[in-house]
Coordinates of C-alpha atoms in Angstrom, one line a residue:
M622 CA 0.2 -0.1 0.3
K623 CA 2.7 2.5 1.2
T624 CA 4.6 1.8 -2.3
E625 CA 1.4 2.4 -4.4
N626 CA 0.9 6.3 -2.7
L627 CA 4.1 6.6 -3.6
A628 CA 4.1 5.8 -6.8
I629 CA 0.7 7.8 -7.0
V630 CA 2.8 10.9 -5.3
A631 CA 5.7 10.5 -7.9
S632 CA 3.3 10.2 -10.7
L633 CA 1.3 14.0 -9.4
L634 CA 4.5 15.4 -8.9
A635 CA 6.0 14.4 -12.3
G636 CA 2.9 15.9 -14.0
V637 CA 2.9 18.8 -11.8
A638 CA 6.5 19.6 -13.2
L639 CA 5.6 18.5 -17.1
V640 CA 3.5 21.5 -16.6
G641 CA 5.7 24.1 -15.3
F642 CA 8.1 23.1 -17.9
F643 CA 5.7 23.8 -20.4
A644 CA 4.5 26.9 -18.8
A645 CA 7.5 28.3 -18.0
P646 CA 8.5 29.9 -21.3
S647 CA 5.4 32.1 -21.4
L648 CA 5.6 33.2 -17.7
L649 CA 9.1 34.1 -18.2
R650 CA 8.3 36.2 -21.2
G651 CA 5.7 38.4 -19.5
P652 CA 2.5 38.8 -21.1
P653 CA 2.1 39.3 -24.8
R654 CA 2.2 42.6 -26.2
D655 CA 1.6 45.8 -28.6
Q656 CA 4.6 45.8 -30.3
E657 CA 3.8 49.3 -30.6
T658 CA 3.0 50.8 -27.9
L659 CA 4.7 48.2 -25.7
C660 CA 1.5 47.7 -23.8
P661 CA -0.1 44.6 -22.6
K662 CA -2.6 43.5 -25.3
T663 CA -5.1 43.5 -22.2
G664 CA -4.7 47.5 -22.4
P665 CA -2.4 49.6 -19.9
V666 CA -2.7 49.6 -16.1
G667 CA -3.3 53.2 -15.7
Q668 CA -1.8 56.2 -17.5
T669 CA 0.4 59.2 -16.9
L670 CA 0.0 61.9 -19.9
I671 CA 2.4 64.8 -20.2
L672 CA 1.0 67.8 -22.1
V673 CA 3.9 70.1 -22.7
D674 CA 3.3 73.9 -24.0
K675 CA 6.1 75.1 -26.1
T676 CA 4.2 78.6 -27.4
D677 CA 7.2 80.7 -25.6
P678 CA 11.0 80.1 -25.3
W679 CA 12.5 78.8 -22.2
S680 CA 16.0 79.2 -20.6
E681 CA 18.6 76.9 -20.3
V682 CA 17.6 76.2 -16.9
Q683 CA 14.1 75.8 -17.8
A684 CA 14.5 73.3 -20.1
G685 CA 16.9 71.2 -17.9
R686 CA 14.5 71.3 -15.1
L687 CA 12.0 70.3 -17.8
K688 CA 14.2 67.1 -18.9
T689 CA 14.8 66.6 -15.2
L690 CA 10.7 66.2 -14.1
V691 CA 9.8 64.0 -17.5
K692 CA 13.4 61.7 -16.6
Q693 CA 12.0 61.2 -13.3
I694 CA 8.5 60.4 -14.3
G695 CA 9.5 57.6 -16.8
D696 CA 12.2 56.3 -14.7
E697 CA 9.2 55.9 -11.6
L698 CA 6.8 55.1 -14.4
P699 CA 5.9 51.5 -13.1
A700 CA 5.6 48.3 -15.5
D701 CA 2.5 48.2 -17.6
R702 CA 1.9 51.7 -17.5
M703 CA 1.4 54.4 -20.3
L704 CA 3.6 57.7 -20.6
S705 CA 2.0 60.0 -23.3
I706 CA 3.9 63.1 -24.0
Y707 CA 2.2 65.9 -25.9
V708 CA 4.0 69.1 -27.3
F709 CA 1.6 71.8 -28.5
N710 CA 2.4 75.4 -29.9
D711 CA 0.6 78.5 -31.1
V712 CA -0.9 76.7 -34.3
F713 CA -3.3 74.3 -32.7
E714 CA -4.9 71.7 -34.9
P715 CA -7.3 69.1 -32.9
G716 CA -5.7 65.4 -33.0
F717 CA -2.2 66.0 -33.0
P718 CA -0.2 63.7 -32.3
A719 CA 1.5 62.4 -29.6
L720 CA 5.7 63.1 -29.1
I721 CA 5.6 59.5 -27.4
S722 CA 3.1 56.8 -26.0
L723 CA 4.4 53.7 -24.6
C724 CA 4.2 51.8 -21.6
N725 CA 7.0 50.6 -19.5
P726 CA 7.6 46.9 -20.7
G727 CA 9.4 46.6 -17.0
K728 CA 11.6 43.1 -16.5
T729 CA 10.2 40.1 -17.0
A730 CA 11.6 37.1 -14.9
S731 CA 14.0 35.6 -17.5
E732 CA 15.6 39.3 -17.9
L733 CA 16.1 39.4 -13.7
I734 CA 17.4 36.2 -14.1
G735 CA 19.4 36.3 -17.1
N736 CA 22.2 38.6 -18.4
P737 CA 21.7 41.9 -16.6
R738 CA 23.6 44.0 -19.4
R739 CA 22.1 42.7 -22.0
E740 CA 18.5 42.9 -20.5
Y741 CA 19.1 46.3 -19.9
V742 CA 20.2 46.8 -23.1
K743 CA 16.7 45.9 -24.6
W744 CA 14.9 47.8 -22.0
V745 CA 16.7 50.7 -23.2
E746 CA 16.3 50.3 -26.9
K747 CA 12.5 49.5 -26.0
F748 CA 11.6 52.2 -23.7
G749 CA 14.6 53.9 -22.6
R750 CA 15.7 55.3 -26.0
P751 CA 12.8 56.8 -27.5
L752 CA 11.9 58.7 -23.8
D753 CA 15.4 60.5 -24.6
D754 CA 14.5 61.1 -28.1
A755 CA 11.2 63.1 -26.8
L756 CA 13.2 65.0 -24.7
K757 CA 15.5 66.6 -26.7
V758 CA 12.8 67.8 -29.0
L759 CA 11.1 68.7 -25.9
T760 CA 13.8 71.4 -24.9
T761 CA 14.2 72.6 -28.4
P762 CA 13.0 77.0 -28.0
A763 CA 10.0 77.5 -29.6
K764 CA 7.8 80.5 -30.0
G765 CA 4.2 81.6 -31.2
N766 CA 1.8 84.3 -30.7
Q767 CA -1.1 82.0 -29.1
S768 CA -1.1 79.9 -26.7
P769 CA -4.4 78.0 -26.5
I770 CA -4.2 76.1 -23.3
V771 CA -7.5 75.2 -22.2
E772 CA -8.3 73.8 -25.9
A773 CA -5.1 71.7 -25.9
I774 CA -6.2 70.0 -22.4
G775 CA -9.4 69.2 -23.7
D776 CA -8.2 67.7 -26.8
V777 CA -5.5 65.2 -25.7
V778 CA -7.7 64.2 -22.5
A779 CA -11.1 63.4 -24.6
R780 CA -9.4 61.4 -27.2
R781 CA -10.4 57.0 -27.5
E782 CA -6.4 56.2 -27.0
N783 CA -6.0 58.1 -23.5
R784 CA -8.7 56.5 -22.4
V785 CA -7.4 53.6 -20.4
E786 CA -9.8 51.0 -18.6
T787 CA -7.7 50.0 -15.6
G788 CA -6.0 51.7 -12.8
D789 CA -5.6 55.8 -13.0
R790 CA -4.8 58.7 -14.6
K791 CA -2.2 61.2 -14.0
L792 CA -2.4 64.6 -16.4
V793 CA 0.8 66.6 -15.7
L794 CA 0.8 70.1 -16.9
V795 CA 4.1 72.0 -18.4
S796 CA 3.2 75.7 -19.5
D797 CA 3.7 79.8 -18.4
M798 CA -0.5 79.4 -17.8
L799 CA -0.8 82.8 -20.0
Q800 CA -3.7 81.6 -21.8
N801 CA -4.2 83.5 -25.0
S802 CA -7.0 82.6 -27.7
G803 CA -9.9 83.6 -29.5
Q804 CA -12.0 81.8 -26.4
Y805 CA -10.0 83.5 -23.4
T806 CA -6.9 85.3 -23.1
V807 CA -4.7 86.8 -20.2
F808 CA -2.9 89.7 -22.5
G809 CA -4.3 92.9 -23.2
N810 CA -7.3 95.0 -22.2
G811 CA -10.3 94.0 -24.8
A812 CA -14.0 92.7 -23.0
G813 CA -13.4 89.4 -21.0
A814 CA -9.5 89.7 -20.8
R815 CA -8.4 88.2 -17.2
D816 CA -11.6 87.9 -16.2
P817 CA -12.3 85.1 -13.4
E818 CA -15.4 84.1 -14.6
K819 CA -14.9 83.5 -18.1
L820 CA -12.3 81.4 -17.6
R821 CA -14.1 79.3 -14.8
Q822 CA -16.6 78.9 -17.1
L823 CA -14.3 77.8 -19.9
L824 CA -12.8 75.5 -17.8
A825 CA -15.8 74.1 -16.7
K826 CA -17.0 73.5 -20.0
V827 CA -13.9 71.6 -21.6
W828 CA -13.5 69.4 -18.1
Q829 CA -17.7 68.3 -18.4
S830 CA -17.2 67.7 -22.5
S831 CA -13.5 66.0 -22.2
G832 CA -14.0 63.7 -19.2
A833 CA -10.9 65.6 -17.4
A834 CA -12.3 65.3 -14.4
S835 CA -11.2 61.8 -14.2
W836 CA -7.7 62.9 -14.6
A837 CA -5.6 64.2 -11.5
L838 CA -4.3 67.3 -12.4
S839 CA -0.4 68.4 -11.7
V840 CA 0.8 72.0 -13.1
H841 CA 4.4 72.9 -13.5
Q842 CA 4.4 76.2 -14.0
V843 CA 6.9 77.5 -16.5
Q844 CA 8.2 81.7 -16.2
G845 CA 9.6 82.0 -19.4
L846 CA 10.3 85.2 -20.8
Y847 CA 7.6 86.9 -18.4
E848 CA 8.0 88.8 -15.8
P849 CA 6.9 87.1 -12.0
Q850 CA 4.1 89.4 -11.4
R851 CA 2.5 88.2 -14.5
L852 CA 2.8 84.8 -14.2
E853 CA 1.7 85.0 -10.5
Q854 CA -1.7 86.8 -12.0
A855 CA -2.4 84.0 -14.2
A856 CA -1.3 81.6 -11.5
T857 CA -4.0 83.1 -9.2
L858 CA -7.0 83.0 -12.1
W859 CA -6.5 79.7 -13.0
Q860 CA -6.6 78.4 -8.9
Q861 CA -9.5 80.3 -8.4
A862 CA -11.2 78.9 -11.2
F863 CA -10.3 75.2 -10.6
R864 CA -11.5 75.6 -6.4
K865 CA -14.7 76.8 -7.8
M866 CA -15.3 74.2 -9.6
N867 CA -13.7 71.8 -7.1
V868 CA -10.7 70.5 -8.9
A869 CA -7.7 69.5 -6.7
V870 CA -4.3 70.0 -8.5
S871 CA -0.8 70.2 -7.8
W872 CA 1.2 73.5 -8.5
D873 CA 4.6 74.4 -8.8
R874 CA 6.7 76.4 -10.2
L875 CA 9.4 74.7 -12.8

């Protein structure tokens, strides 16, 4: 009887080992991924979207701070989370393309137990290098007469490709926050210029129609070429509008 029991146990263990043998390669490789976005084919797990306003030139110091910020976000991005970077200028066109939109593929089990140097090179090729290429574009000076910040926010967060079904969504806005478009401006003395209620109404409309309320918002205000007083005035207008809308926002100077 004991011999029979041992035989049964041995048979079961052999079966488990056989299943493990065939399953191991799949487990070590990680989940199937989209070849373009590197996201799991089941979809990304959360998204961080960086929206950069390049309607005004920045100093080298500010460009360096932007690079540090984006690099930090990329380095700390969890596996399977999507990082999307959009850049807009004064010639605003709805549907403008993303500079980069990739998931961090992370490290699979085979990479962790394999050759660390070789697997790091693979990760750089898949995710690190495209991010570095995007940083070169982000820090290139630009200038324009318009600054359609509200319009750009509404455009990118409303897109189908930015509606991840799993995980949270974070919107990181890098701008001087000096809105200047046909819908609202902080410049001049015309009717509605710097009117806090008009800005609130515009933001409320965009937040409702685009689904921006489902995003956690952080603003990194860039000084650019403008005096601190003008920037502070713009910051106050935006922050007052967000408070009246009950929109939580993290705000700092870049």
